[in-house]
Amino acid sequence: MVDYSPLETLLMNAQAKDEFSKDVVDYVFLHEVGHEQMSFMGRALFWAIYLSSALLLIADVIASPTPCWKQSNVCCPL
């Protein structure tokens, strides 16, 4: 619904905004604006954890064994 970018830009999905009550939209907006109140080190730590988690997920996918549908001796329903 809303994304607060590292460049301090607030992006709000207009379609999702129309689906929720004004109270919910206000709460989400204030929550995201609260991210602006974090110090530089807080934001840097958040993005470091976020990006390292993404890299670990990618590494896990790359290191996974060959999927069962590519093995000749295993029958998997598709």
Short mmCIF file of C-alpha atoms in Angstrom, two decimals:
data_model
loop_
_atom_site.label_atom_id
_atom_site.label_comp_id
_atom_site.label_asym_id
_atom_site.label_seq_id
_atom_site.Cartn_x
_atom_site.Cartn_y
_atom_site.Cartn_z
CA MET A 1 0.00 0.00 0.00
CA VAL A 2 2.73 2.47 0.96
CA ASP A 3 6.47 2.42 0.49
CA TYR A 4 8.99 4.73 2.10
CA SER A 5 12.12 4.67 -0.05
CA PRO A 6 15.72 5.16 1.11
CA LEU A 7 15.61 8.52 -0.67
CA GLU A 8 12.84 9.66 1.71
CA THR A 9 10.08 9.42 -0.89
CA LEU A 10 6.63 8.28 0.17
CA LEU A 11 4.75 6.26 -2.46
CA MET A 12 1.10 5.45 -1.80
CA ASN A 13 -0.95 3.05 -3.94
CA ALA A 14 -4.06 5.00 -4.99
CA GLN A 15 -6.17 1.86 -5.57
CA ALA A 16 -5.37 0.44 -2.12
CA LYS A 17 -5.99 3.87 -0.61
CA ASP A 18 -9.54 3.87 -2.00
CA GLU A 19 -10.25 0.38 -0.57
CA PHE A 20 -9.47 1.26 3.06
CA SER A 21 -11.13 3.63 5.49
CA LYS A 22 -9.66 7.07 6.10
CA ASP A 23 -8.49 6.00 9.58
CA VAL A 24 -6.45 3.10 8.17
CA VAL A 25 -4.93 5.30 5.47
CA ASP A 26 -4.01 7.95 8.07
CA TYR A 27 -2.42 5.33 10.33
CA VAL A 28 -0.36 3.82 7.49
CA PHE A 29 0.70 7.28 6.34
CA LEU A 30 1.82 8.26 9.85
CA HIS A 31 3.63 4.94 10.23
CA GLU A 32 5.60 5.51 7.05
CA VAL A 33 6.34 9.15 7.91
CA GLY A 34 7.71 7.84 11.21
CA HIS A 35 10.46 6.14 9.23
CA GLU A 36 11.72 9.63 8.37
CA GLN A 37 12.29 10.22 12.09
CA MET A 38 14.85 7.40 12.25
CA SER A 39 18.46 8.47 12.36
CA PHE A 40 20.77 7.82 9.44
CA MET A 41 22.35 4.91 11.30
CA GLY A 42 18.93 3.38 11.98
CA ARG A 43 18.00 3.55 8.30
CA ALA A 44 21.41 2.23 7.26
CA LEU A 45 21.07 -0.71 9.65
CA PHE A 46 17.54 -1.48 8.40
CA TRP A 47 18.61 -1.49 4.74
CA ALA A 48 21.74 -3.53 5.52
CA ILE A 49 19.64 -6.23 7.20
CA TYR A 50 16.99 -6.08 4.47
CA LEU A 51 19.48 -6.37 1.60
CA SER A 52 21.60 -9.05 3.28
CA SER A 53 18.45 -11.13 3.82
CA ALA A 54 17.65 -10.81 0.12
CA LEU A 55 21.18 -11.88 -0.81
CA LEU A 56 20.95 -14.89 1.50
CA LEU A 57 17.66 -15.91 -0.12
CA ILE A 58 19.19 -15.63 -3.60
CA ALA A 59 22.24 -17.65 -2.49
CA ASP A 60 19.94 -20.31 -1.06
CA VAL A 61 18.04 -20.59 -4.35
CA ILE A 62 21.28 -20.83 -6.33
CA ALA A 63 22.75 -23.46 -3.98
CA SER A 64 19.63 -25.64 -3.92
CA PRO A 65 19.89 -29.07 -5.56
CA THR A 66 18.43 -29.76 -8.98
CA PRO A 67 14.61 -29.52 -8.90
CA CYS A 68 12.78 -32.84 -8.94
CA TRP A 69 11.24 -32.26 -12.37
CA LYS A 70 14.74 -32.21 -13.91
CA GLN A 71 15.76 -35.55 -12.37
CA SER A 72 15.02 -38.61 -14.50
CA ASN A 73 14.41 -41.08 -11.65
CA VAL A 74 11.88 -39.02 -9.68
CA CYS A 75 8.25 -38.47 -10.63
CA CYS A 76 6.70 -35.26 -9.36
CA PRO A 77 3.23 -33.96 -10.16
CA LEU A 78 3.41 -30.57 -11.84
#
